[in-house]
Amino acid sequence: MRITWPQRVVSQFLLMQLAIATGVTVLATGLFLAPLGAQLDDQAMRRALAIAQTTASPRTADMLLGSPAEPGGPVQAEAERIRRATGAEYVVIMDRRGVRWSHTATAQIGRFVSTDPSDALAGREVMEIDSGTLGRSARGKVPLRDLRGRIVGAVSVGIEYDTVRGRLLAAIPGLLAYAGGALAMGALAAYLISRRLQRQVHDLAFSDIAALLTEREAMLHGIREGVVALDSGGRVRLINDEAQRLLGVGGEATGRPLDEVLGAGRTADVLAGRVSGEDLLTVRGPRVLVANRMPTDDGGAVATLRDRTELERLGRELDSTRGLIDALRAQDHEHANRLHTLLGLLELELYEEAAEFVTEVAGVHRATAEQFTERVHDPLLAALLVGKATVAAERAVVLRPADGTLLPDRLVDPRGLVTVVGNLVDNALDAAAGSPGAFVEVALHARGREVVLRVTDSGCGVPPAQRELIFTEGWSTKPLPAHGKRGLGLAMVRRLAERHGGSAYVGEAPGGGAEFTVVLPESLTEPDTSGPSGA
């Protein structure tokens, strides 16, 4: 059977962790056993040396000098007593020639020792592991001195080496039990970590992860949509090429806090999630961007950016045309009546009266158009207000610009502002129609990049208890129309205002009617300060 390396990340990680844990356990056990064996050897040799030092007393020296080397002699009896009392393997007492006066095997008494006793006979103490007639043992050798300090022989004590190794082997099961326990804990920890990793990588193989990474890089840097990924601390984790272009930053933004990269402003607030909503508009330099933000499971977020600058430029001409068409449609009925009047004057041959009528009508329309076009420079919004003025005149309501109204042609979202103004003016015309001296006044002001809109009417106003309810979708005081829906216009106005980061609210006008105020931050682009280039 062929053994293959697993492909899943979790399996590979688990096997590697188990191999590492096993290797570390084996290595630690071996490193512990090596000094343990040396420590046991040293303890046995020191024990043998201590027994030899105890045996080598002047009394033993006197016995050696005063008796022959024979199995029944006092030296042999003393040595055996000490051996049995201490548990040593042997206690050998020898004279200066190296002849044994005691031995565990009595047949060896009177014979020369099998190992070199010169060091001990020279007055030095010896500890060693060596082999003799009784096998391998841990030995201690000391000189034997009489009462005057003369060396008259030596004492050699041996501890059976098998007992030393037995202690070492006896310690191994316990050590292996601890090592096995540590290995089991390591294996369990490796398994738990691998399970966590399995959830994080969705049980993918390394090849799948590599392919996904390659595809992600190709997708992120190939799409024409900006992508900014943030970690849980608000630092830029990833920013693709398109996002760098749209935001005017470089690759060095990666790893830095978002507020440090972009600075204070609506763009940073939108991307950081401090402004909530879908398709949020923001301005970065000369660009109009649409941003959406999606939180991630790790506490971070991924934000996408789309460039609406070119789309706005291309759509403005079409929107202006549509606005003019709507205005012409609104004027159709009035023009028909005026043409009928002019035709009657001509048929009656009242030519001077007909000329005066044409002059008067043209002057009224020119004055109305000039009132708005001189103050509102955006053509789409100006066309809307001119058309609404015609509709207002048919309903006996005067639609006029407020004093000080001035709006430059630098709107970020002109269609959005047209929606806001159109809804507010329509509601104001409905409220003002039929009131004494009926009028609707529109004020548009630019404060830096902020647009402030006020629409005031001469109607009956809005009661304080209903000033929030009127912005609720579906709420209306008017009867339901044929399509069965009302209460959408003001709700749309507030949503559009909040989408731009602004607000919409209603109060009481100085004359007693209603005054709607809409504030739209960052609704104007920066003015173009570059002049025309010359040759």
XYZ file of C-alpha atoms in Angstrom:
535
model
C 0.000 0.000 0.000
C 1.355 3.376 -0.976
C 1.350 5.962 1.800
C 0.588 9.468 0.526
C 0.928 12.784 2.319
C -2.520 14.241 3.148
C -3.601 17.261 1.129
C -5.809 19.026 3.662
C -4.202 21.744 5.715
C -5.722 20.408 8.930
C -4.376 16.877 8.419
C -0.892 18.121 7.558
C -0.887 20.461 10.526
C -2.026 17.692 12.886
C 0.635 15.260 11.632
C 3.367 17.874 11.907
C 2.286 18.832 15.426
C 2.213 15.178 16.494
C 5.644 14.585 14.973
C 7.027 17.654 16.748
C 5.429 16.656 20.077
C 6.759 13.090 19.757
C 10.235 14.280 18.818
C 10.365 16.774 21.667
C 9.150 14.123 24.134
C 11.730 11.567 22.998
C 14.497 14.152 23.032
C 13.526 15.429 26.489
C 13.360 11.863 27.827
C 16.769 11.021 26.395
C 18.283 14.232 27.704
C 16.863 13.444 31.136
C 18.023 9.816 31.168
C 21.620 10.630 30.224
C 22.367 12.825 33.277
C 20.225 10.519 35.442
C 22.513 7.562 34.600
C 25.622 9.629 35.303
C 24.085 10.835 38.564
C 23.327 7.279 39.684
C 26.896 6.182 38.809
C 28.314 9.055 40.811
C 26.080 8.264 43.790
C 27.171 4.591 43.732
C 30.885 5.472 43.550
C 30.566 7.988 46.389
C 28.722 5.420 48.462
C 31.478 2.870 47.835
C 34.116 5.471 48.722
C 32.279 6.338 51.956
C 32.136 2.663 52.979
C 35.830 2.297 52.185
C 36.684 5.369 54.262
C 34.719 3.961 57.200
C 36.409 0.587 56.898
C 39.946 2.048 56.686
C 40.263 2.718 60.432
C 43.399 2.289 62.614
C 41.628 -0.701 64.238
C 41.441 -2.424 60.845
C 45.142 -1.578 60.325
C 46.024 -3.221 63.627
C 44.073 -6.354 62.621
C 45.946 -6.437 59.323
C 49.349 -6.143 61.027
C 48.540 -8.612 63.848
C 46.933 -11.557 62.019
C 47.635 -13.747 58.994
C 45.775 -13.586 55.649
C 43.358 -16.463 56.103
C 39.596 -16.970 55.607
C 38.910 -17.271 59.329
C 40.998 -14.312 60.370
C 39.701 -11.155 62.107
C 40.226 -9.007 59.005
C 37.896 -11.209 56.937
C 35.335 -11.213 59.753
C 35.396 -7.396 60.015
C 35.137 -6.973 56.257
C 32.143 -9.314 55.975
C 30.409 -7.547 58.855
C 30.747 -4.237 57.111
C 29.686 -5.699 53.741
C 26.505 -7.170 55.152
C 25.705 -4.013 57.105
C 26.120 -1.685 54.104
C 24.864 -3.916 51.318
C 28.093 -3.608 49.349
C 29.028 -6.283 46.797
C 32.480 -6.753 48.366
C 34.861 -5.230 50.900
C 38.489 -6.101 50.106
C 41.308 -5.251 52.529
C 44.845 -5.669 51.159
C 48.389 -5.101 52.410
C 51.050 -2.979 50.777
C 51.900 -5.755 48.323
C 48.338 -5.951 47.017
C 47.581 -9.285 48.703
C 43.946 -9.744 49.741
C 43.220 -10.250 53.446
C 39.469 -10.308 52.868
C 37.166 -11.140 49.998
C 33.603 -12.270 49.405
C 34.984 -15.389 47.740
C 37.266 -16.806 50.482
C 39.347 -18.661 47.895
C 40.687 -15.268 46.750
C 42.159 -14.469 50.190
C 45.971 -14.518 50.064
C 46.032 -13.776 46.346
C 46.929 -10.538 44.603
C 44.109 -8.207 43.645
C 43.010 -8.218 40.006
C 43.080 -4.424 39.575
C 45.934 -1.971 40.082
C 46.006 -0.727 43.750
C 48.929 1.650 43.265
C 46.921 4.871 43.548
C 45.341 3.883 46.859
C 48.688 2.557 48.195
C 50.247 5.855 47.219
C 47.794 7.674 49.507
C 45.147 8.758 46.948
C 41.418 8.051 47.086
C 39.921 6.528 43.914
C 36.343 6.385 42.528
C 35.703 4.408 39.355
C 33.530 1.981 37.426
C 35.627 -1.085 36.684
C 35.509 -4.858 36.266
C 37.104 -7.363 38.628
C 36.740 -10.960 39.697
C 33.134 -10.339 40.717
C 32.205 -8.467 37.559
C 31.523 -4.818 36.848
C 31.057 -2.603 39.882
C 31.202 0.974 41.171
C 34.364 1.133 43.283
C 35.859 3.266 45.963
C 39.517 2.766 47.069
C 41.268 4.440 50.014
C 44.646 3.945 51.740
C 44.730 2.051 55.070
C 46.767 3.878 57.717
C 47.894 2.895 61.228
C 47.787 5.133 64.291
C 50.998 6.905 63.230
C 49.602 7.620 59.757
C 51.721 5.146 57.879
C 50.112 3.397 54.901
C 49.979 -0.292 55.684
C 47.559 -1.317 52.979
C 44.356 -0.282 51.169
C 40.603 -0.873 51.267
C 38.558 -1.446 48.114
C 34.733 -1.453 48.265
C 32.503 -2.334 45.340
C 28.798 -1.633 44.714
C 27.242 -4.073 42.239
C 26.752 -2.140 39.005
C 23.650 -4.094 38.110
C 21.875 -2.505 41.081
C 22.797 0.934 39.730
C 21.393 0.103 36.320
C 18.414 -1.448 38.045
C 17.621 1.867 39.707
C 17.922 3.561 36.348
C 15.649 1.044 34.668
C 13.224 1.280 37.551
C 12.981 5.035 36.969
C 12.264 4.615 33.259
C 8.595 3.456 33.542
C 7.681 6.443 35.668
C 9.582 8.736 33.351
C 7.881 7.212 30.317
C 4.524 7.643 32.036
C 5.181 11.348 32.483
C 6.478 11.557 28.911
C 3.415 9.696 27.654
C 1.153 12.046 29.567
C 2.942 15.056 28.136
C 2.717 13.524 24.647
C -1.004 12.878 25.113
C -1.573 16.480 26.222
C 0.434 17.696 23.252
C -1.567 15.483 20.903
C -4.849 16.732 22.379
C -3.715 20.343 22.077
C -2.618 19.691 18.482
C -6.007 18.156 17.717
C -7.931 21.084 19.212
C -5.769 23.600 17.362
C -6.231 21.643 14.136
C -10.008 21.718 14.618
C -9.892 25.460 15.086
C -7.693 25.767 12.026
C -10.142 23.578 10.111
C -12.926 26.047 10.778
C -10.742 28.994 9.858
C -9.499 27.584 6.521
C -12.835 25.845 5.713
C -11.120 22.442 5.420
C -9.146 23.433 2.324
C -5.964 21.899 0.980
C -2.763 23.910 0.570
C -3.180 23.771 -3.198
C -6.699 25.184 -2.868
C -5.454 28.007 -0.643
C -2.645 28.815 -3.070
C -5.122 28.828 -5.982
C -7.543 31.039 -4.056
C -4.755 33.456 -3.186
C -3.674 33.656 -6.826
C -7.249 34.175 -7.975
C -7.833 36.790 -5.281
C -4.775 38.767 -6.279
C -5.782 38.638 -9.945
C -9.356 39.646 -9.143
C -8.525 42.434 -6.693
C -5.985 44.079 -8.932
C -7.919 43.477 -12.148
C -11.426 44.705 -11.315
C -12.449 48.311 -11.884
C -13.879 48.640 -8.377
C -11.912 49.814 -5.382
C -11.558 47.380 -2.477
C -10.271 48.323 0.993
C -10.001 45.681 3.725
C -9.652 46.759 7.362
C -8.699 44.716 10.423
C -10.436 44.872 13.796
C -8.176 47.758 14.863
C -9.132 49.968 11.926
C -5.820 49.447 10.103
C -5.692 48.984 6.331
C -5.139 45.277 5.698
C -5.478 45.383 1.897
C -6.039 48.045 -0.726
C -6.162 47.212 -4.414
C -4.915 49.283 -7.337
C -8.278 50.865 -8.134
C -8.837 51.917 -4.516
C -5.383 53.491 -4.442
C -6.279 55.465 -7.580
C -9.694 56.563 -6.328
C -8.471 57.565 -2.868
C -5.193 59.075 -4.052
C -2.992 56.921 -1.806
C -0.142 54.492 -2.423
C 0.758 50.979 -1.376
C 2.365 52.326 1.798
C -1.159 52.691 3.235
C -1.195 48.974 4.065
C -0.763 48.391 7.794
C -1.530 51.989 8.780
C -4.687 53.278 10.560
C -7.401 54.386 8.134
C -7.785 57.828 9.727
C -4.037 58.378 9.367
C -4.129 57.407 5.679
C -7.210 59.418 4.642
C -7.382 62.127 7.295
C -10.559 63.368 8.912
C -13.631 63.620 6.715
C -16.674 61.819 5.412
C -14.691 59.326 3.320
C -12.858 58.016 6.392
C -16.125 57.965 8.382
C -17.896 55.941 5.686
C -15.092 53.400 5.283
C -14.605 53.056 9.061
C -18.324 52.386 9.583
C -19.044 55.523 11.566
C -21.687 56.325 8.915
C -24.064 53.461 8.153
C -26.132 52.763 5.085
C -25.928 51.458 1.542
C -24.518 53.206 -1.519
C -23.180 56.097 0.548
C -21.923 59.035 -1.458
C -18.629 60.651 -0.576
C -16.181 62.979 -2.269
C -12.450 62.363 -2.393
C -10.651 65.169 -4.152
C -12.300 65.672 -7.554
C -14.010 62.262 -7.474
C -17.530 61.338 -6.467
C -17.488 57.864 -4.899
C -20.194 55.405 -3.929
C -19.133 53.270 -0.943
C -20.528 50.101 0.604
C -19.119 48.414 3.701
C -19.455 44.787 4.818
C -18.220 43.654 8.284
C -16.166 40.448 8.528
C -16.215 37.722 11.185
C -12.881 38.777 12.699
C -14.133 42.261 13.585
C -12.753 43.950 10.468
C -14.567 45.037 7.319
C -14.313 45.152 3.537
C -15.380 48.349 1.770
C -15.992 48.715 -1.957
C -15.724 51.969 -3.892
C -17.214 52.902 -7.256
C -16.381 55.986 -9.244
C -19.480 57.992 -10.186
C -17.630 61.033 -11.464
C -17.757 60.179 -15.165
C -21.319 58.878 -14.874
C -22.403 62.149 -13.315
C -20.803 64.155 -16.102
C -22.392 62.028 -18.811
C -25.824 62.045 -17.179
C -26.076 65.748 -16.477
C -26.812 66.703 -20.078
C -29.504 64.052 -20.379
C -31.036 65.083 -17.060
C -31.038 68.725 -18.131
C -32.884 67.777 -21.299
C -35.416 65.765 -19.346
C -35.939 68.658 -16.956
C -36.612 71.021 -19.832
C -39.070 68.545 -21.377
C -40.927 68.262 -18.077
C -41.081 72.056 -17.854
C -42.469 72.293 -21.405
C -45.092 69.711 -20.589
C -46.122 71.704 -17.531
C -46.501 74.812 -19.698
C -48.518 73.076 -22.424
C -51.954 73.997 -21.069
C -51.001 77.622 -20.402
C -49.489 77.997 -23.877
C -52.642 76.599 -25.457
C -54.790 79.189 -23.681
C -52.448 82.007 -24.649
C -52.343 80.917 -28.272
C -56.129 80.816 -28.363
C -56.229 84.336 -26.923
C -53.660 85.546 -29.461
C -55.569 83.907 -32.323
C -58.782 85.650 -31.225
C -57.067 89.042 -31.108
C -55.673 88.524 -34.587
C -59.031 87.403 -36.001
C -60.603 90.530 -34.531
C -57.811 92.539 -36.212
C -56.738 93.939 -32.852
C -53.122 93.914 -33.842
C -51.827 96.407 -31.300
C -53.514 94.524 -28.442
C -52.066 91.252 -29.784
C -48.553 92.735 -29.834
C -48.905 94.025 -26.299
C -50.198 90.617 -25.140
C -47.210 88.797 -26.671
C -44.782 91.314 -25.170
C -46.335 90.967 -21.718
C -46.324 87.160 -21.768
C -42.732 86.958 -23.011
C -41.594 89.456 -20.386
C -43.239 87.507 -17.542
C -41.636 84.252 -18.608
C -38.247 85.843 -19.162
C -38.358 87.477 -15.739
C -39.305 84.193 -14.055
C -36.552 82.262 -15.822
C -33.938 84.926 -15.097
C -34.880 84.941 -11.411
C -33.733 81.317 -11.065
C -30.990 80.982 -13.693
C -29.096 83.995 -12.323
C -29.107 82.517 -8.817
C -29.023 78.744 -9.475
C -26.157 77.961 -11.847
C -26.749 74.228 -12.133
C -28.817 73.874 -15.370
C -30.740 70.809 -14.234
C -31.896 72.406 -10.981
C -32.603 75.771 -12.650
C -34.743 74.063 -15.318
C -36.687 72.256 -12.608
C -37.425 75.483 -10.732
C -38.485 77.306 -13.926
C -40.871 74.475 -14.783
C -42.240 74.364 -11.238
C -42.797 78.132 -11.413
C -45.056 77.634 -14.433
C -46.986 74.872 -12.645
C -47.275 77.149 -9.583
C -48.646 80.009 -11.700
C -51.409 77.734 -13.018
C -52.380 77.051 -9.399
C -52.285 80.756 -8.484
C -49.157 80.295 -6.365
C -46.024 82.420 -6.708
C -42.795 80.396 -6.739
C -39.803 82.668 -6.111
C -36.162 82.440 -5.032
C -35.324 83.784 -1.589
C -33.033 86.761 -1.163
C -29.410 85.741 -1.063
C -29.986 82.484 -2.979
C -26.830 81.507 -4.848
C -25.768 77.990 -5.846
C -22.672 77.355 -8.011
C -22.515 74.725 -10.750
C -20.420 72.259 -8.732
C -23.006 69.809 -7.439
C -21.762 66.332 -6.603
C -25.192 64.729 -7.056
C -27.468 67.112 -9.000
C -30.125 64.475 -9.580
C -30.327 63.782 -5.858
C -30.803 67.482 -5.128
C -33.415 67.696 -7.909
C -35.327 64.892 -6.180
C -35.155 66.724 -2.850
C -36.166 70.115 -4.272
C -38.908 68.631 -6.469
C -40.548 66.765 -3.596
C -40.378 69.736 -1.233
C -41.705 72.201 -3.829
C -44.562 69.874 -4.795
C -45.610 69.504 -1.149
C -45.265 73.258 -0.606
C -47.473 74.013 -3.656
C -50.127 71.635 -2.335
C -50.005 73.346 1.073
C -49.978 76.934 -0.261
C -52.650 76.546 -2.951
C -55.805 78.394 -1.930
C -54.189 80.378 0.882
C -54.308 84.190 0.838
C -51.305 85.599 -1.049
C -50.145 82.048 -1.823
C -46.400 81.699 -2.341
C -43.554 79.211 -2.122
C -40.038 80.496 -1.519
C -36.915 78.480 -2.278
C -33.557 79.342 -0.692
C -30.328 77.638 -1.779
C -27.019 78.527 -0.156
C -23.508 77.127 -0.446
C -21.331 77.089 2.683
C -17.970 75.716 1.644
C -18.837 72.302 0.246
C -22.157 72.168 2.099
C -25.544 72.954 0.511
C -28.392 74.301 2.650
C -31.901 74.205 1.166
C -34.968 75.912 2.649
C -38.488 75.717 1.170
C -41.055 78.001 2.810
C -44.775 78.100 2.000
C -47.790 80.183 3.007
C -49.904 77.187 3.986
C -51.218 76.229 7.379
C -47.922 74.720 8.581
C -47.168 71.411 10.310
C -48.244 70.810 13.922
C -45.312 70.136 16.280
C -46.631 66.636 17.088
C -46.426 65.640 13.415
C -43.073 67.143 12.471
C -41.297 63.799 12.749
C -44.171 61.643 11.565
C -44.336 63.344 8.164
C -40.896 61.881 7.309
C -42.181 58.349 7.973
C -42.717 56.286 4.858
C -46.419 55.832 4.136
C -47.611 58.649 6.416
C -49.669 61.357 4.702
C -52.604 63.688 5.386
C -53.715 63.567 1.730
C -56.264 61.107 0.337
C -54.839 58.073 -1.416
C -54.333 58.529 -5.159
C -55.309 56.009 -7.812
C -52.072 54.055 -7.434
C -52.794 53.607 -3.723
C -49.543 54.995 -2.234
C -48.648 58.231 -0.521
C -46.124 59.386 2.061
C -43.063 58.495 -0.026
C -41.758 61.944 -1.007
C -40.660 63.290 2.383
C -39.326 59.877 3.461
C -37.222 59.866 0.301
C -36.014 63.399 1.048
C -34.762 62.399 4.508
C -33.100 59.212 3.194
C -31.306 61.146 0.480
C -30.158 63.750 3.015
C -28.867 61.095 5.422
C -27.196 59.271 2.541
C -25.106 62.396 2.012
C -24.412 62.608 5.752
C -26.888 65.466 6.245
C -30.302 66.035 7.803
C -33.864 67.100 6.983
C -36.332 68.680 9.380
C -39.355 71.001 9.386
C -40.188 74.051 11.436
C -42.546 77.008 11.417
C -42.102 79.787 8.847
C -42.165 83.430 9.974
C -45.562 83.928 8.306
C -47.109 80.882 9.910
C -46.558 78.295 7.184
C -44.068 75.451 7.073
C -40.341 75.794 6.511
C -38.444 72.655 5.430
C -34.668 72.703 5.851
C -32.279 70.178 4.285
C -28.538 70.245 5.000
C -26.282 68.295 2.609
C -22.580 68.170 3.635
C -19.944 67.655 0.962
C -22.471 68.144 -1.842
C -20.193 70.482 -3.810
C -16.913 69.594 -5.457
C -13.787 71.663 -4.916
C -13.650 74.687 -7.233
C -11.382 74.297 -10.261
C -8.606 76.848 -9.648
C -6.565 75.875 -12.705
C -6.781 78.488 -15.431
C -6.675 77.856 -19.200
C -3.249 76.909 -20.527
C -1.741 78.950 -23.252
C 0.918 78.360 -25.853
